[in-house]
């Protein structure tokens, strides 16, 4: 029997964190939009799943130009999602169940409905209110051209002209003006926001585009081509600047003024693992998302080198690494791994998928899910924190059956650098039961259309099936709690380049067969398998956990 001495390390180092996209999780008031009381109503479900923490995507007042990542008031709850009292009830209900709460902070930009931006529009050029954002005069004889040809992430110009002729910078949607992080008032206000939620009992923060806040906007502004050609080495005018860590040093002081210290994880899509490590430094945010598995093929050599590199990098920083296979911004991994024509890559050719007649033509539904279960169980056995995205525990596939008029993602309408279908397909409200107007999500429909096949993946169905993906996740999370001690991993050579095997402390071993022939076992004690064994061997696209 393995030694299951509980670790005394901080909880976040090896937590299983479940991402809730609140508008699509559970709708308690029947308006078709998920809400905070909906989360409260599912607290027992979350506890039974066996996660250590939830991370809630934004639930703040928002006009929803970008799914809530356009925040109009950082210290409140969107009235459509509830009240601050509801939020407090949620925190205490989750804490009673030993589930910690992480909230999303969106510091790069506000909503254009934020009172600061409205004030800036009214106050006019040269005002202190405009200094909270990035306003510039345009080029051309009458300033009719944008200050630079910069493109926004969602497509189109990153500069928008206002009524009096000035232009403002928006890295994302037009409705998301970038803040000016050189302005002390902006810095002070976010410290206030961090304290506000910490005082309400929040345990940690996920920091949206943490690598974009500070900027060098000295004139003359470079062109987009020049920006693209510049190294992202800490001095790039817009991305991953070293001086952003001065902001996070101030945040760290706030986090550490609480007992226990509040945690933070950076969403930082930066150029190298070394650059990512800066965000994971204990004087900065403390942890950083590692998206390497999320963008990898289901392929043994790729997985092995990603795991090795990230564990080495985490050891060098003193932080722990993080793992993610799905989130609210990407095609669900069950679908990615089932898109054979794309060799399991993220769906960049999204429109072709639809033009070809939808998932029936393109998607190996069963194979994709089988590989997703194998990949997730490998991930859950790795040292570090594992982030799970709502619905993946049901084995949900991406929803392709959303017509253009039903879509919400600004990226879909503006031809974004995210995939061309946009991100709505992973944000469709969850199926809880097989019936009703929204499969138990609420009592009155859902804000994105749920396909009929959602019934097969409903919680009620999977709850009753010991072989369901939900049952597999519950079992794995329960075992992980018992088996996980310190953060070591040792590779065991298998003699095959399509089979990975590693050992964690106390005799916990994991084998993943990525393809090809079954891998024979020699009487090992298998405690979990993602697919039935074949004559005592691990078949293709399968992970097993073994204990001593
Ligand atoms: C990253 C978030 O994950 C994404 O959903 C959002 O659109 C952008 N940041 C802008 O806030």
PDB file of C-alpha atoms in Angstrom, residues 328-547:
ATOM      1  CA  UNK A 328     -13.359  28.648 -22.990  1.00  0.00           C
ATOM      2  CA  UNK A 329     -11.119  29.885 -25.824  1.00  0.00           C
ATOM      3  CA  UNK A 330     -10.348  26.705 -27.734  1.00  0.00           C
ATOM      4  CA  UNK A 331     -12.078  23.797 -29.455  1.00  0.00           C
ATOM      5  CA  UNK A 332     -12.799  21.084 -26.875  1.00  0.00           C
ATOM      6  CA  UNK A 333     -10.053  18.476 -26.803  1.00  0.00           C
ATOM      7  CA  UNK A 334     -12.413  15.530 -27.453  1.00  0.00           C
ATOM      8  CA  UNK A 335     -13.145  17.215 -30.786  1.00  0.00           C
ATOM      9  CA  UNK A 336      -9.576  18.295 -31.530  1.00  0.00           C
ATOM     10  CA  UNK A 337      -8.422  14.719 -31.174  1.00  0.00           C
ATOM     11  CA  UNK A 338     -11.262  13.506 -33.398  1.00  0.00           C
ATOM     12  CA  UNK A 339     -10.618  15.740 -36.369  1.00  0.00           C
ATOM     13  CA  UNK A 340      -8.606  13.267 -38.373  1.00  0.00           C
ATOM     14  CA  UNK A 341      -8.227  15.434 -41.473  1.00  0.00           C
ATOM     15  CA  UNK A 342      -6.557  18.020 -39.284  1.00  0.00           C
ATOM     16  CA  UNK A 343      -4.452  15.425 -37.513  1.00  0.00           C
ATOM     17  CA  UNK A 344      -5.889  16.396 -34.167  1.00  0.00           C
ATOM     18  CA  UNK A 345      -4.753  19.990 -34.371  1.00  0.00           C
ATOM     19  CA  UNK A 346      -6.853  22.871 -33.044  1.00  0.00           C
ATOM     20  CA  UNK A 347      -9.533  23.769 -35.547  1.00  0.00           C
ATOM     21  CA  UNK A 348      -8.033  26.586 -37.517  1.00  0.00           C
ATOM     22  CA  UNK A 349      -9.994  25.636 -40.616  1.00  0.00           C
ATOM     23  CA  UNK A 350     -13.246  25.936 -38.703  1.00  0.00           C
ATOM     24  CA  UNK A 351     -15.415  27.191 -41.517  1.00  0.00           C
ATOM     25  CA  UNK A 352     -14.412  24.289 -43.723  1.00  0.00           C
ATOM     26  CA  UNK A 353     -15.657  21.997 -40.992  1.00  0.00           C
ATOM     27  CA  UNK A 354     -19.092  23.559 -41.263  1.00  0.00           C
ATOM     28  CA  UNK A 355     -19.052  23.879 -45.026  1.00  0.00           C
ATOM     29  CA  UNK A 356     -18.300  20.172 -45.254  1.00  0.00           C
ATOM     30  CA  UNK A 357     -21.652  19.486 -43.589  1.00  0.00           C
ATOM     31  CA  UNK A 358     -20.839  19.619 -39.902  1.00  0.00           C
ATOM     32  CA  UNK A 359     -19.277  17.171 -37.527  1.00  0.00           C
ATOM     33  CA  UNK A 360     -20.839  14.089 -39.128  1.00  0.00           C
ATOM     34  CA  UNK A 361     -18.485  14.434 -42.079  1.00  0.00           C
ATOM     35  CA  UNK A 362     -15.374  15.377 -40.235  1.00  0.00           C
ATOM     36  CA  UNK A 363     -15.452  14.188 -36.687  1.00  0.00           C
ATOM     37  CA  UNK A 364     -14.443  10.799 -35.334  1.00  0.00           C
ATOM     38  CA  UNK A 365     -16.625  11.335 -32.290  1.00  0.00           C
ATOM     39  CA  UNK A 366     -15.777   8.100 -30.527  1.00  0.00           C
ATOM     40  CA  UNK A 367     -12.049   8.140 -31.281  1.00  0.00           C
ATOM     41  CA  UNK A 368     -11.745  11.778 -30.258  1.00  0.00           C
ATOM     42  CA  UNK A 369     -13.335  11.125 -26.895  1.00  0.00           C
ATOM     43  CA  UNK A 370     -11.290   7.995 -26.347  1.00  0.00           C
ATOM     44  CA  UNK A 371      -8.067   9.936 -26.943  1.00  0.00           C
ATOM     45  CA  UNK A 372      -9.330  12.820 -24.777  1.00  0.00           C
ATOM     46  CA  UNK A 373      -9.975  10.462 -21.857  1.00  0.00           C
ATOM     47  CA  UNK A 374      -6.477   9.012 -22.257  1.00  0.00           C
ATOM     48  CA  UNK A 375      -4.850  12.459 -22.449  1.00  0.00           C
ATOM     49  CA  UNK A 376      -6.778  13.791 -19.458  1.00  0.00           C
ATOM     50  CA  UNK A 377      -5.906  10.844 -17.253  1.00  0.00           C
ATOM     51  CA  UNK A 378      -2.263  11.279 -18.190  1.00  0.00           C
ATOM     52  CA  UNK A 379      -2.549  14.978 -17.333  1.00  0.00           C
ATOM     53  CA  UNK A 380      -4.227  14.314 -13.990  1.00  0.00           C
ATOM     54  CA  UNK A 381      -1.307  12.116 -12.980  1.00  0.00           C
ATOM     55  CA  UNK A 382       1.314  14.791 -13.638  1.00  0.00           C
ATOM     56  CA  UNK A 383       2.899  16.915 -10.920  1.00  0.00           C
ATOM     57  CA  UNK A 384       1.461  20.436 -10.807  1.00  0.00           C
ATOM     58  CA  UNK A 385      -2.008  21.948 -11.127  1.00  0.00           C
ATOM     59  CA  UNK A 386      -4.489  20.589 -13.632  1.00  0.00           C
ATOM     60  CA  UNK A 387      -7.153  22.886 -15.073  1.00  0.00           C
ATOM     61  CA  UNK A 388     -10.393  21.274 -16.213  1.00  0.00           C
ATOM     62  CA  UNK A 389     -13.009  23.092 -18.256  1.00  0.00           C
ATOM     63  CA  UNK A 390     -16.705  22.626 -17.493  1.00  0.00           C
ATOM     64  CA  UNK A 391     -18.258  19.901 -19.640  1.00  0.00           C
ATOM     65  CA  UNK A 392     -15.049  18.040 -20.347  1.00  0.00           C
ATOM     66  CA  UNK A 393     -15.909  15.757 -17.432  1.00  0.00           C
ATOM     67  CA  UNK A 394     -18.943  14.748 -19.508  1.00  0.00           C
ATOM     68  CA  UNK A 395     -16.811  14.114 -22.593  1.00  0.00           C
ATOM     69  CA  UNK A 396     -18.593  16.910 -24.440  1.00  0.00           C
ATOM     70  CA  UNK A 397     -17.629  17.660 -27.999  1.00  0.00           C
ATOM     71  CA  UNK A 398     -17.512  21.097 -29.547  1.00  0.00           C
ATOM     72  CA  UNK A 399     -20.912  22.210 -30.822  1.00  0.00           C
ATOM     73  CA  UNK A 400     -20.693  23.066 -34.518  1.00  0.00           C
ATOM     74  CA  UNK A 401     -24.431  23.399 -35.060  1.00  0.00           C
ATOM     75  CA  UNK A 402     -24.667  27.109 -34.281  1.00  0.00           C
ATOM     76  CA  UNK A 403     -25.926  29.292 -37.092  1.00  0.00           C
ATOM     77  CA  UNK A 404     -24.238  32.645 -37.748  1.00  0.00           C
ATOM     78  CA  UNK A 405     -27.206  34.570 -36.327  1.00  0.00           C
ATOM     79  CA  UNK A 406     -26.965  32.583 -33.067  1.00  0.00           C
ATOM     80  CA  UNK A 407     -23.246  33.194 -32.595  1.00  0.00           C
ATOM     81  CA  UNK A 408     -21.919  35.604 -29.968  1.00  0.00           C
ATOM     82  CA  UNK A 409     -18.134  35.561 -30.201  1.00  0.00           C
ATOM     83  CA  UNK A 410     -16.756  38.830 -31.594  1.00  0.00           C
ATOM     84  CA  UNK A 411     -13.978  36.822 -33.219  1.00  0.00           C
ATOM     85  CA  UNK A 412     -16.523  35.042 -35.437  1.00  0.00           C
ATOM     86  CA  UNK A 413     -17.848  38.307 -36.809  1.00  0.00           C
ATOM     87  CA  UNK A 414     -14.503  40.001 -37.287  1.00  0.00           C
ATOM     88  CA  UNK A 415     -12.409  37.154 -38.692  1.00  0.00           C
ATOM     89  CA  UNK A 416     -10.205  36.826 -35.628  1.00  0.00           C
ATOM     90  CA  UNK A 417      -6.857  35.169 -35.191  1.00  0.00           C
ATOM     91  CA  UNK A 418      -8.706  32.637 -33.007  1.00  0.00           C
ATOM     92  CA  UNK A 419     -10.194  29.921 -35.208  1.00  0.00           C
ATOM     93  CA  UNK A 420     -12.707  31.192 -37.739  1.00  0.00           C
ATOM     94  CA  UNK A 421     -15.709  29.470 -36.194  1.00  0.00           C
ATOM     95  CA  UNK A 422     -15.150  31.436 -33.023  1.00  0.00           C
ATOM     96  CA  UNK A 423     -15.397  30.133 -29.493  1.00  0.00           C
ATOM     97  CA  UNK A 424     -19.150  29.675 -28.993  1.00  0.00           C
ATOM     98  CA  UNK A 425     -18.997  25.927 -29.646  1.00  0.00           C
ATOM     99  CA  UNK A 426     -17.258  25.254 -26.323  1.00  0.00           C
ATOM    100  CA  UNK A 427     -19.485  27.689 -24.419  1.00  0.00           C
ATOM    101  CA  UNK A 428     -22.858  26.035 -24.985  1.00  0.00           C
ATOM    102  CA  UNK A 429     -24.776  25.576 -21.693  1.00  0.00           C
ATOM    103  CA  UNK A 430     -24.220  22.231 -19.994  1.00  0.00           C
ATOM    104  CA  UNK A 431     -26.728  19.362 -20.207  1.00  0.00           C
ATOM    105  CA  UNK A 432     -27.767  18.252 -16.731  1.00  0.00           C
ATOM    106  CA  UNK A 433     -30.778  16.090 -17.662  1.00  0.00           C
ATOM    107  CA  UNK A 434     -32.176  14.572 -20.850  1.00  0.00           C
ATOM    108  CA  UNK A 435     -35.314  16.674 -21.041  1.00  0.00           C
ATOM    109  CA  UNK A 436     -36.817  20.123 -20.777  1.00  0.00           C
ATOM    110  CA  UNK A 437     -36.165  23.275 -22.742  1.00  0.00           C
ATOM    111  CA  UNK A 438     -32.426  23.204 -22.007  1.00  0.00           C
ATOM    112  CA  UNK A 439     -31.510  19.724 -20.742  1.00  0.00           C
ATOM    113  CA  UNK A 440     -31.866  20.874 -17.135  1.00  0.00           C
ATOM    114  CA  UNK A 441     -29.580  23.889 -17.541  1.00  0.00           C
ATOM    115  CA  UNK A 442     -32.539  26.080 -16.583  1.00  0.00           C
ATOM    116  CA  UNK A 443     -36.273  26.216 -16.981  1.00  0.00           C
ATOM    117  CA  UNK A 444     -36.481  28.474 -19.976  1.00  0.00           C
ATOM    118  CA  UNK A 445     -34.063  27.666 -22.764  1.00  0.00           C
ATOM    119  CA  UNK A 446     -30.391  28.420 -23.152  1.00  0.00           C
ATOM    120  CA  UNK A 447     -28.562  31.433 -24.569  1.00  0.00           C
ATOM    121  CA  UNK A 448     -26.684  29.269 -27.101  1.00  0.00           C
ATOM    122  CA  UNK A 449     -28.416  26.369 -28.891  1.00  0.00           C
ATOM    123  CA  UNK A 450     -27.852  22.895 -27.463  1.00  0.00           C
ATOM    124  CA  UNK A 451     -27.823  20.081 -30.059  1.00  0.00           C
ATOM    125  CA  UNK A 452     -30.000  16.993 -29.553  1.00  0.00           C
ATOM    126  CA  UNK A 453     -26.927  14.804 -28.960  1.00  0.00           C
ATOM    127  CA  UNK A 454     -26.328  16.714 -25.708  1.00  0.00           C
ATOM    128  CA  UNK A 455     -28.887  14.361 -24.116  1.00  0.00           C
ATOM    129  CA  UNK A 456     -26.405  11.479 -24.392  1.00  0.00           C
ATOM    130  CA  UNK A 457     -23.864  13.435 -22.356  1.00  0.00           C
ATOM    131  CA  UNK A 458     -26.228  14.710 -19.639  1.00  0.00           C
ATOM    132  CA  UNK A 459     -25.041  14.529 -16.041  1.00  0.00           C
ATOM    133  CA  UNK A 460     -28.106  12.430 -15.150  1.00  0.00           C
ATOM    134  CA  UNK A 461     -27.157   9.838 -17.762  1.00  0.00           C
ATOM    135  CA  UNK A 462     -23.481   9.699 -16.901  1.00  0.00           C
ATOM    136  CA  UNK A 463     -24.116   9.703 -13.170  1.00  0.00           C
ATOM    137  CA  UNK A 464     -25.834   6.349 -13.521  1.00  0.00           C
ATOM    138  CA  UNK A 465     -23.164   4.791 -15.735  1.00  0.00           C
ATOM    139  CA  UNK A 466     -19.965   3.506 -14.074  1.00  0.00           C
ATOM    140  CA  UNK A 467     -18.159   3.594 -17.423  1.00  0.00           C
ATOM    141  CA  UNK A 468     -19.111   7.171 -18.261  1.00  0.00           C
ATOM    142  CA  UNK A 469     -16.568   9.959 -18.607  1.00  0.00           C
ATOM    143  CA  UNK A 470     -18.064  11.590 -15.503  1.00  0.00           C
ATOM    144  CA  UNK A 471     -17.482   8.427 -13.482  1.00  0.00           C
ATOM    145  CA  UNK A 472     -13.926   8.240 -14.812  1.00  0.00           C
ATOM    146  CA  UNK A 473     -13.171  11.840 -13.756  1.00  0.00           C
ATOM    147  CA  UNK A 474     -14.661  11.283 -10.293  1.00  0.00           C
ATOM    148  CA  UNK A 475     -12.652   8.157  -9.761  1.00  0.00           C
ATOM    149  CA  UNK A 476      -9.443   9.750 -11.044  1.00  0.00           C
ATOM    150  CA  UNK A 477      -9.809  12.846  -8.900  1.00  0.00           C
ATOM    151  CA  UNK A 478     -10.476  10.765  -5.821  1.00  0.00           C
ATOM    152  CA  UNK A 479      -7.434   8.563  -6.510  1.00  0.00           C
ATOM    153  CA  UNK A 480      -5.291  11.603  -7.311  1.00  0.00           C
ATOM    154  CA  UNK A 481      -6.055  12.986  -3.861  1.00  0.00           C
ATOM    155  CA  UNK A 482      -4.912   9.822  -2.235  1.00  0.00           C
ATOM    156  CA  UNK A 483      -1.881   9.149  -4.407  1.00  0.00           C
ATOM    157  CA  UNK A 484      -0.424  12.574  -4.968  1.00  0.00           C
ATOM    158  CA  UNK A 485       2.383  13.533  -2.628  1.00  0.00           C
ATOM    159  CA  UNK A 486       5.441  15.419  -3.800  1.00  0.00           C
ATOM    160  CA  UNK A 487       6.118  16.713  -7.266  1.00  0.00           C
ATOM    161  CA  UNK A 488       8.457  14.096  -8.698  1.00  0.00           C
ATOM    162  CA  UNK A 489       8.175  12.202 -11.950  1.00  0.00           C
ATOM    163  CA  UNK A 490      10.530   9.592 -13.345  1.00  0.00           C
ATOM    164  CA  UNK A 491      10.268   8.247 -16.901  1.00  0.00           C
ATOM    165  CA  UNK A 492      10.337   4.505 -17.437  1.00  0.00           C
ATOM    166  CA  UNK A 493      11.570   3.507 -20.890  1.00  0.00           C
ATOM    167  CA  UNK A 494       9.048   1.370 -22.769  1.00  0.00           C
ATOM    168  CA  UNK A 495      11.089   0.564 -25.873  1.00  0.00           C
ATOM    169  CA  UNK A 496       8.316   2.086 -27.985  1.00  0.00           C
ATOM    170  CA  UNK A 497       7.999   5.630 -29.204  1.00  0.00           C
ATOM    171  CA  UNK A 498       4.193   5.550 -29.079  1.00  0.00           C
ATOM    172  CA  UNK A 499       3.982   4.501 -25.415  1.00  0.00           C
ATOM    173  CA  UNK A 500       4.786   6.700 -22.413  1.00  0.00           C
ATOM    174  CA  UNK A 501       5.279   5.371 -18.909  1.00  0.00           C
ATOM    175  CA  UNK A 502       6.219   7.281 -15.790  1.00  0.00           C
ATOM    176  CA  UNK A 503       6.422   6.786 -12.061  1.00  0.00           C
ATOM    177  CA  UNK A 504       5.346   9.148  -9.319  1.00  0.00           C
ATOM    178  CA  UNK A 505       6.368   8.724  -5.649  1.00  0.00           C
ATOM    179  CA  UNK A 506       5.030   5.737  -3.714  1.00  0.00           C
ATOM    180  CA  UNK A 507       4.725   3.398  -6.675  1.00  0.00           C
ATOM    181  CA  UNK A 508       2.059   5.282  -8.631  1.00  0.00           C
ATOM    182  CA  UNK A 509       2.687   4.523 -12.317  1.00  0.00           C
ATOM    183  CA  UNK A 510       0.999   5.681 -15.481  1.00  0.00           C
ATOM    184  CA  UNK A 511       1.083   4.167 -18.961  1.00  0.00           C
ATOM    185  CA  UNK A 512      -0.395   5.845 -22.034  1.00  0.00           C
ATOM    186  CA  UNK A 513      -0.532   4.044 -25.360  1.00  0.00           C
ATOM    187  CA  UNK A 514      -0.887   6.714 -28.041  1.00  0.00           C
ATOM    188  CA  UNK A 515      -1.528   4.364 -30.946  1.00  0.00           C
ATOM    189  CA  UNK A 516      -0.355   1.168 -32.562  1.00  0.00           C
ATOM    190  CA  UNK A 517      -0.241  -2.250 -30.923  1.00  0.00           C
ATOM    191  CA  UNK A 518      -1.524  -3.005 -27.402  1.00  0.00           C
ATOM    192  CA  UNK A 519       1.150  -2.726 -24.716  1.00  0.00           C
ATOM    193  CA  UNK A 520       1.354  -5.902 -22.605  1.00  0.00           C
ATOM    194  CA  UNK A 521       1.261  -5.663 -18.812  1.00  0.00           C
ATOM    195  CA  UNK A 522       3.020  -8.050 -16.472  1.00  0.00           C
ATOM    196  CA  UNK A 523       0.524  -8.425 -13.677  1.00  0.00           C
ATOM    197  CA  UNK A 524       0.603  -4.797 -12.495  1.00  0.00           C
ATOM    198  CA  UNK A 525      -2.151  -3.582 -10.165  1.00  0.00           C
ATOM    199  CA  UNK A 526      -4.329  -1.462 -12.491  1.00  0.00           C
ATOM    200  CA  UNK A 527      -6.537   0.904 -10.478  1.00  0.00           C
ATOM    201  CA  UNK A 528      -7.903   2.965 -13.353  1.00  0.00           C
ATOM    202  CA  UNK A 529      -8.178   2.527 -17.092  1.00  0.00           C
ATOM    203  CA  UNK A 530      -9.728   4.810 -19.706  1.00  0.00           C
ATOM    204  CA  UNK A 531     -10.790   1.869 -21.922  1.00  0.00           C
ATOM    205  CA  UNK A 532     -11.118  -1.885 -21.328  1.00  0.00           C
ATOM    206  CA  UNK A 533      -7.837  -3.820 -21.372  1.00  0.00           C
ATOM    207  CA  UNK A 534      -7.341  -6.289 -24.251  1.00  0.00           C
ATOM    208  CA  UNK A 535      -6.214  -9.687 -22.966  1.00  0.00           C
ATOM    209  CA  UNK A 536      -4.327  -7.984 -20.162  1.00  0.00           C
ATOM    210  CA  UNK A 537      -2.699  -5.426 -22.484  1.00  0.00           C
ATOM    211  CA  UNK A 538      -3.250  -1.650 -22.704  1.00  0.00           C
ATOM    212  CA  UNK A 539      -4.859  -0.952 -26.096  1.00  0.00           C
ATOM    213  CA  UNK A 540      -4.305   2.071 -28.349  1.00  0.00           C
ATOM    214  CA  UNK A 541      -5.494   5.503 -27.167  1.00  0.00           C
ATOM    215  CA  UNK A 542      -5.685   4.368 -23.552  1.00  0.00           C
ATOM    216  CA  UNK A 543      -4.174   5.384 -20.212  1.00  0.00           C
ATOM    217  CA  UNK A 544      -3.888   3.165 -17.149  1.00  0.00           C
ATOM    218  CA  UNK A 545      -2.950   4.032 -13.593  1.00  0.00           C
ATOM    219  CA  UNK A 546      -1.101   1.438 -11.571  1.00  0.00           C
ATOM    220  CA  UNK A 547      -0.310   1.317  -7.872  1.00  0.00           C
TER     221      UNK A 547
END
